[in-house]
């Protein structure tokens, strides 16, 4: 009952109206035009459902509620993998979000599993953009911080900065997150010159 209540409060109350058109059996169409319109409508409904689930999960994470973020992120994963396939790059941000929520909820083994899945997708996708690889390294860096492995965290965050710079440019906002997390590590290591330099860069 508690799982159902959490699930309802997290996501199902927001997507109930979107589930029926996506999950019900498809109608029989009498013409190719109707069939095409039906497929396009189904695709729009699936994309809307995924967008609502993802934004809801992200909102809970930003509000510091990782447990509430999990059901919404899992719904996004379910419908995204159904739409794009289990090895699609579309799943990468969802796996990273699930890893962040799992880490925040004190479930490091689950977080590691989601990060491994994200890494596998990147390895299977030679055309993966530097932007997505940057997000992966940031996720790995934040997980390493949570695990207390600061050297590993700095390695991943440096890769995050490098890849974000390659994709967006040296002075882009996208680069600032990696710098910020690196600065925090140096601050906690009492390396104030490095920390202040990176905070200034941010």
PDB file of C-alpha atoms in Angstrom:
ATOM      1  CA  UNK A   1       0.000   0.000   0.000  1.00  0.00           C
ATOM      2  CA  UNK A   2       2.808   2.433   0.850  1.00  0.00           C
ATOM      3  CA  UNK A   3       4.462   1.731  -2.537  1.00  0.00           C
ATOM      4  CA  UNK A   4       1.167   2.370  -4.335  1.00  0.00           C
ATOM      5  CA  UNK A   5       0.689   5.629  -2.434  1.00  0.00           C
ATOM      6  CA  UNK A   6       4.222   6.794  -3.250  1.00  0.00           C
ATOM      7  CA  UNK A   7       3.720   5.821  -6.887  1.00  0.00           C
ATOM      8  CA  UNK A   8       0.402   7.671  -7.063  1.00  0.00           C
ATOM      9  CA  UNK A   9       1.775  10.835  -5.420  1.00  0.00           C
ATOM     10  CA  UNK A  10       4.939  10.767  -7.508  1.00  0.00           C
ATOM     11  CA  UNK A  11       3.666  10.196 -11.026  1.00  0.00           C
ATOM     12  CA  UNK A  12       0.426   8.308 -11.633  1.00  0.00           C
ATOM     13  CA  UNK A  13      -1.820  11.177 -10.573  1.00  0.00           C
ATOM     14  CA  UNK A  14      -0.091  13.240 -13.307  1.00  0.00           C
ATOM     15  CA  UNK A  15      -0.112  10.691 -16.141  1.00  0.00           C
ATOM     16  CA  UNK A  16      -3.380   8.754 -15.683  1.00  0.00           C
ATOM     17  CA  UNK A  17      -5.045  10.648 -18.537  1.00  0.00           C
ATOM     18  CA  UNK A  18      -2.049   9.852 -20.787  1.00  0.00           C
ATOM     19  CA  UNK A  19      -1.865   6.123 -19.994  1.00  0.00           C
ATOM     20  CA  UNK A  20      -5.167   5.026 -21.521  1.00  0.00           C
ATOM     21  CA  UNK A  21      -4.455   6.181 -25.100  1.00  0.00           C
ATOM     22  CA  UNK A  22      -0.962   4.643 -24.917  1.00  0.00           C
ATOM     23  CA  UNK A  23      -1.825   1.273 -23.355  1.00  0.00           C
ATOM     24  CA  UNK A  24      -5.182   0.416 -24.900  1.00  0.00           C
ATOM     25  CA  UNK A  25      -5.236  -1.864 -27.972  1.00  0.00           C
ATOM     26  CA  UNK A  26      -4.907   0.057 -31.204  1.00  0.00           C
ATOM     27  CA  UNK A  27      -8.034   0.566 -33.275  1.00  0.00           C
ATOM     28  CA  UNK A  28      -8.479  -1.096 -36.649  1.00  0.00           C
ATOM     29  CA  UNK A  29      -8.024   1.520 -39.342  1.00  0.00           C
ATOM     30  CA  UNK A  30      -9.758   1.332 -42.701  1.00  0.00           C
ATOM     31  CA  UNK A  31      -7.263   3.352 -44.716  1.00  0.00           C
ATOM     32  CA  UNK A  32      -3.530   3.928 -44.888  1.00  0.00           C
ATOM     33  CA  UNK A  33      -4.095   7.598 -44.058  1.00  0.00           C
ATOM     34  CA  UNK A  34      -6.032   6.721 -40.866  1.00  0.00           C
ATOM     35  CA  UNK A  35      -3.366   4.175 -39.906  1.00  0.00           C
ATOM     36  CA  UNK A  36      -0.630   6.777 -40.337  1.00  0.00           C
ATOM     37  CA  UNK A  37      -2.545   9.372 -38.301  1.00  0.00           C
ATOM     38  CA  UNK A  38      -3.175   6.777 -35.567  1.00  0.00           C
ATOM     39  CA  UNK A  39       0.540   5.958 -35.346  1.00  0.00           C
ATOM     40  CA  UNK A  40       1.461   9.646 -35.219  1.00  0.00           C
ATOM     41  CA  UNK A  41      -1.076  10.266 -32.444  1.00  0.00           C
ATOM     42  CA  UNK A  42       0.242   7.294 -30.445  1.00  0.00           C
ATOM     43  CA  UNK A  43       3.802   8.596 -30.835  1.00  0.00           C
ATOM     44  CA  UNK A  44       2.751  12.069 -29.610  1.00  0.00           C
ATOM     45  CA  UNK A  45       0.977  10.522 -26.611  1.00  0.00           C
ATOM     46  CA  UNK A  46       4.046   8.433 -25.725  1.00  0.00           C
ATOM     47  CA  UNK A  47       6.362  11.446 -26.047  1.00  0.00           C
ATOM     48  CA  UNK A  48       4.043  13.543 -23.846  1.00  0.00           C
ATOM     49  CA  UNK A  49       3.971  10.824 -21.207  1.00  0.00           C
ATOM     50  CA  UNK A  50       7.781  10.543 -21.194  1.00  0.00           C
ATOM     51  CA  UNK A  51       8.201  14.340 -20.994  1.00  0.00           C
ATOM     52  CA  UNK A  52       5.796  14.623 -18.039  1.00  0.00           C
ATOM     53  CA  UNK A  53       7.452  11.709 -16.212  1.00  0.00           C
ATOM     54  CA  UNK A  54      10.961  13.109 -16.770  1.00  0.00           C
ATOM     55  CA  UNK A  55      10.136  16.664 -15.716  1.00  0.00           C
ATOM     56  CA  UNK A  56       8.285  15.360 -12.649  1.00  0.00           C
ATOM     57  CA  UNK A  57      11.268  13.205 -11.623  1.00  0.00           C
ATOM     58  CA  UNK A  58      13.670  16.104 -12.159  1.00  0.00           C
ATOM     59  CA  UNK A  59      11.422  18.398 -10.102  1.00  0.00           C
ATOM     60  CA  UNK A  60      11.425  15.969  -7.176  1.00  0.00           C
ATOM     61  CA  UNK A  61      15.226  15.674  -7.376  1.00  0.00           C
ATOM     62  CA  UNK A  62      15.656  19.450  -7.327  1.00  0.00           C
ATOM     63  CA  UNK A  63      13.314  19.603  -4.342  1.00  0.00           C
ATOM     64  CA  UNK A  64      15.537  17.127  -2.473  1.00  0.00           C
ATOM     65  CA  UNK A  65      13.019  14.245  -2.663  1.00  0.00           C
ATOM     66  CA  UNK A  66      14.911  11.386  -4.351  1.00  0.00           C
ATOM     67  CA  UNK A  67      12.477   8.658  -3.238  1.00  0.00           C
ATOM     68  CA  UNK A  68       9.573  10.477  -4.913  1.00  0.00           C
ATOM     69  CA  UNK A  69      11.660  10.929  -8.071  1.00  0.00           C
ATOM     70  CA  UNK A  70      12.175   7.182  -8.551  1.00  0.00           C
ATOM     71  CA  UNK A  71       8.659   6.097  -9.693  1.00  0.00           C
ATOM     72  CA  UNK A  72       8.446   8.975 -12.166  1.00  0.00           C
ATOM     73  CA  UNK A  73      11.902   8.220 -13.601  1.00  0.00           C
ATOM     74  CA  UNK A  74      11.044   4.511 -13.878  1.00  0.00           C
ATOM     75  CA  UNK A  75       7.895   5.358 -15.873  1.00  0.00           C
ATOM     76  CA  UNK A  76      10.015   7.523 -18.189  1.00  0.00           C
ATOM     77  CA  UNK A  77      12.454   4.618 -18.605  1.00  0.00           C
ATOM     78  CA  UNK A  78       9.664   2.115 -19.275  1.00  0.00           C
ATOM     79  CA  UNK A  79       8.008   4.098 -22.047  1.00  0.00           C
ATOM     80  CA  UNK A  80      11.246   5.464 -23.492  1.00  0.00           C
ATOM     81  CA  UNK A  81      12.743   1.984 -23.893  1.00  0.00           C
ATOM     82  CA  UNK A  82       9.463   0.810 -25.453  1.00  0.00           C
ATOM     83  CA  UNK A  83       9.601   3.724 -27.891  1.00  0.00           C
ATOM     84  CA  UNK A  84      13.335   3.844 -28.706  1.00  0.00           C
ATOM     85  CA  UNK A  85      14.700   0.407 -27.789  1.00  0.00           C
ATOM     86  CA  UNK A  86      16.741  -0.805 -24.786  1.00  0.00           C
ATOM     87  CA  UNK A  87      20.106   0.486 -26.049  1.00  0.00           C
ATOM     88  CA  UNK A  88      18.970   3.905 -27.263  1.00  0.00           C
ATOM     89  CA  UNK A  89      20.871   7.071 -26.369  1.00  0.00           C
ATOM     90  CA  UNK A  90      17.460   8.515 -25.431  1.00  0.00           C
ATOM     91  CA  UNK A  91      17.673   6.401 -22.256  1.00  0.00           C
ATOM     92  CA  UNK A  92      21.003   7.861 -21.093  1.00  0.00           C
ATOM     93  CA  UNK A  93      19.608  10.951 -19.281  1.00  0.00           C
ATOM     94  CA  UNK A  94      16.968   8.761 -17.615  1.00  0.00           C
ATOM     95  CA  UNK A  95      19.565   6.283 -16.306  1.00  0.00           C
ATOM     96  CA  UNK A  96      21.639   9.196 -14.989  1.00  0.00           C
ATOM     97  CA  UNK A  97      18.581  10.648 -13.280  1.00  0.00           C
ATOM     98  CA  UNK A  98      17.793   7.238 -11.727  1.00  0.00           C
ATOM     99  CA  UNK A  99      21.412   6.951 -10.535  1.00  0.00           C
ATOM    100  CA  UNK A 100      21.257  10.400  -8.926  1.00  0.00           C
ATOM    101  CA  UNK A 101      17.933   9.584  -7.232  1.00  0.00           C
ATOM    102  CA  UNK A 102      19.258   6.218  -6.002  1.00  0.00           C
ATOM    103  CA  UNK A 103      22.385   7.878  -4.605  1.00  0.00           C
ATOM    104  CA  UNK A 104      20.264  10.497  -2.850  1.00  0.00           C
ATOM    105  CA  UNK A 105      18.014   7.770  -1.438  1.00  0.00           C
ATOM    106  CA  UNK A 106      21.024   5.938   0.020  1.00  0.00           C
ATOM    107  CA  UNK A 107      20.985   3.060  -2.488  1.00  0.00           C
ATOM    108  CA  UNK A 108      24.541   3.035  -3.896  1.00  0.00           C
ATOM    109  CA  UNK A 109      24.337  -0.464  -5.426  1.00  0.00           C
ATOM    110  CA  UNK A 110      21.250   0.503  -7.391  1.00  0.00           C
ATOM    111  CA  UNK A 111      22.921   3.762  -8.466  1.00  0.00           C
ATOM    112  CA  UNK A 112      25.986   1.824  -9.656  1.00  0.00           C
ATOM    113  CA  UNK A 113      23.727  -0.470 -11.695  1.00  0.00           C
ATOM    114  CA  UNK A 114      22.077   2.480 -13.459  1.00  0.00           C
ATOM    115  CA  UNK A 115      25.457   4.117 -14.132  1.00  0.00           C
ATOM    116  CA  UNK A 116      26.774   0.845 -15.596  1.00  0.00           C
ATOM    117  CA  UNK A 117      23.766   0.721 -17.906  1.00  0.00           C
ATOM    118  CA  UNK A 118      24.444   4.323 -18.981  1.00  0.00           C
ATOM    119  CA  UNK A 119      28.124   3.512 -19.649  1.00  0.00           C
ATOM    120  CA  UNK A 120      27.146   0.458 -21.684  1.00  0.00           C
ATOM    121  CA  UNK A 121      24.840   2.559 -23.878  1.00  0.00           C
ATOM    122  CA  UNK A 122      27.644   5.062 -24.534  1.00  0.00           C
ATOM    123  CA  UNK A 123      30.096   2.256 -25.384  1.00  0.00           C
ATOM    124  CA  UNK A 124      27.541   0.784 -27.826  1.00  0.00           C
ATOM    125  CA  UNK A 125      27.012   4.172 -29.517  1.00  0.00           C
ATOM    126  CA  UNK A 126      30.084   5.422 -31.418  1.00  0.00           C
ATOM    127  CA  UNK A 127      28.049   8.447 -32.557  1.00  0.00           C
ATOM    128  CA  UNK A 128      27.316   9.521 -28.952  1.00  0.00           C
ATOM    129  CA  UNK A 129      27.705  13.293 -28.662  1.00  0.00           C
ATOM    130  CA  UNK A 130      30.271  14.962 -26.399  1.00  0.00           C
ATOM    131  CA  UNK A 131      27.331  16.570 -24.556  1.00  0.00           C
ATOM    132  CA  UNK A 132      25.898  13.181 -23.514  1.00  0.00           C
ATOM    133  CA  UNK A 133      29.354  11.835 -22.633  1.00  0.00           C
ATOM    134  CA  UNK A 134      29.853  14.941 -20.490  1.00  0.00           C
ATOM    135  CA  UNK A 135      26.608  14.181 -18.602  1.00  0.00           C
ATOM    136  CA  UNK A 136      27.748  10.594 -18.061  1.00  0.00           C
ATOM    137  CA  UNK A 137      31.081  11.717 -16.577  1.00  0.00           C
ATOM    138  CA  UNK A 138      29.315  14.223 -14.326  1.00  0.00           C
ATOM    139  CA  UNK A 139      27.009  11.466 -13.084  1.00  0.00           C
ATOM    140  CA  UNK A 140      30.014   9.199 -12.438  1.00  0.00           C
ATOM    141  CA  UNK A 141      31.804  12.073 -10.709  1.00  0.00           C
ATOM    142  CA  UNK A 142      28.883  12.817  -8.378  1.00  0.00           C
ATOM    143  CA  UNK A 143      28.569   9.114  -7.560  1.00  0.00           C
ATOM    144  CA  UNK A 144      32.296   8.955  -6.761  1.00  0.00           C
ATOM    145  CA  UNK A 145      31.893  11.963  -4.435  1.00  0.00           C
ATOM    146  CA  UNK A 146      29.033  10.191  -2.640  1.00  0.00           C
ATOM    147  CA  UNK A 147      31.248   7.100  -2.313  1.00  0.00           C
ATOM    148  CA  UNK A 148      34.104   9.225  -0.901  1.00  0.00           C
ATOM    149  CA  UNK A 149      36.429   8.462  -3.832  1.00  0.00           C
ATOM    150  CA  UNK A 150      37.544  12.031  -4.507  1.00  0.00           C
ATOM    151  CA  UNK A 151      40.425  11.212  -6.892  1.00  0.00           C
ATOM    152  CA  UNK A 152      38.073   9.218  -9.102  1.00  0.00           C
ATOM    153  CA  UNK A 153      35.522  12.055  -8.847  1.00  0.00           C
ATOM    154  CA  UNK A 154      38.098  14.617 -10.018  1.00  0.00           C
ATOM    155  CA  UNK A 155      38.992  12.373 -12.973  1.00  0.00           C
ATOM    156  CA  UNK A 156      35.366  12.137 -14.114  1.00  0.00           C
ATOM    157  CA  UNK A 157      34.626  15.821 -13.507  1.00  0.00           C
ATOM    158  CA  UNK A 158      37.725  16.836 -15.493  1.00  0.00           C
ATOM    159  CA  UNK A 159      36.404  14.697 -18.368  1.00  0.00           C
ATOM    160  CA  UNK A 160      33.011  16.345 -17.928  1.00  0.00           C
ATOM    161  CA  UNK A 161      34.601  19.805 -18.290  1.00  0.00           C
ATOM    162  CA  UNK A 162      36.697  18.728 -21.295  1.00  0.00           C
ATOM    163  CA  UNK A 163      33.748  17.202 -23.153  1.00  0.00           C
ATOM    164  CA  UNK A 164      31.366  20.064 -22.311  1.00  0.00           C
ATOM    165  CA  UNK A 165      33.986  22.539 -23.547  1.00  0.00           C
ATOM    166  CA  UNK A 166      34.393  20.567 -26.792  1.00  0.00           C
ATOM    167  CA  UNK A 167      30.626  20.591 -27.344  1.00  0.00           C
ATOM    168  CA  UNK A 168      29.579  24.048 -26.116  1.00  0.00           C
ATOM    169  CA  UNK A 169      32.722  26.208 -25.941  1.00  0.00           C
ATOM    170  CA  UNK A 170      35.069  27.352 -23.212  1.00  0.00           C
ATOM    171  CA  UNK A 171      32.818  29.978 -21.628  1.00  0.00           C
ATOM    172  CA  UNK A 172      29.521  28.105 -21.807  1.00  0.00           C
ATOM    173  CA  UNK A 173      27.187  27.678 -18.851  1.00  0.00           C
ATOM    174  CA  UNK A 174      27.216  23.900 -19.442  1.00  0.00           C
ATOM    175  CA  UNK A 175      30.885  23.778 -18.378  1.00  0.00           C
ATOM    176  CA  UNK A 176      30.273  25.531 -15.048  1.00  0.00           C
ATOM    177  CA  UNK A 177      28.725  22.499 -13.301  1.00  0.00           C
ATOM    178  CA  UNK A 178      31.880  20.416 -13.638  1.00  0.00           C
ATOM    179  CA  UNK A 179      34.047  23.296 -12.411  1.00  0.00           C
ATOM    180  CA  UNK A 180      31.716  23.862  -9.466  1.00  0.00           C
ATOM    181  CA  UNK A 181      31.838  20.243  -8.250  1.00  0.00           C
ATOM    182  CA  UNK A 182      35.630  20.158  -8.678  1.00  0.00           C
ATOM    183  CA  UNK A 183      35.918  23.382  -6.690  1.00  0.00           C
ATOM    184  CA  UNK A 184      33.851  21.841  -3.878  1.00  0.00           C
ATOM    185  CA  UNK A 185      36.228  18.865  -3.731  1.00  0.00           C
ATOM    186  CA  UNK A 186      39.285  21.115  -3.537  1.00  0.00           C
ATOM    187  CA  UNK A 187      37.530  23.223  -0.888  1.00  0.00           C
ATOM    188  CA  UNK A 188      36.929  20.138   1.289  1.00  0.00           C
ATOM    189  CA  UNK A 189      40.560  19.091   0.750  1.00  0.00           C
ATOM    190  CA  UNK A 190      41.571  22.571   1.997  1.00  0.00           C
ATOM    191  CA  UNK A 191      43.265  23.349  -1.342  1.00  0.00           C
ATOM    192  CA  UNK A 192      41.951  26.881  -1.344  1.00  0.00           C
ATOM    193  CA  UNK A 193      43.960  28.252  -4.283  1.00  0.00           C
ATOM    194  CA  UNK A 194      42.572  25.622  -6.644  1.00  0.00           C
ATOM    195  CA  UNK A 195      39.079  25.917  -5.164  1.00  0.00           C
ATOM    196  CA  UNK A 196      38.972  29.734  -5.424  1.00  0.00           C
ATOM    197  CA  UNK A 197      40.317  29.625  -8.983  1.00  0.00           C
ATOM    198  CA  UNK A 198      37.551  27.247 -10.051  1.00  0.00           C
ATOM    199  CA  UNK A 199      34.833  29.153  -8.172  1.00  0.00           C
ATOM    200  CA  UNK A 200      36.001  32.279 -10.019  1.00  0.00           C
ATOM    201  CA  UNK A 201      35.784  30.374 -13.294  1.00  0.00           C
ATOM    202  CA  UNK A 202      32.194  29.374 -12.458  1.00  0.00           C
TER     203      UNK A 202
END
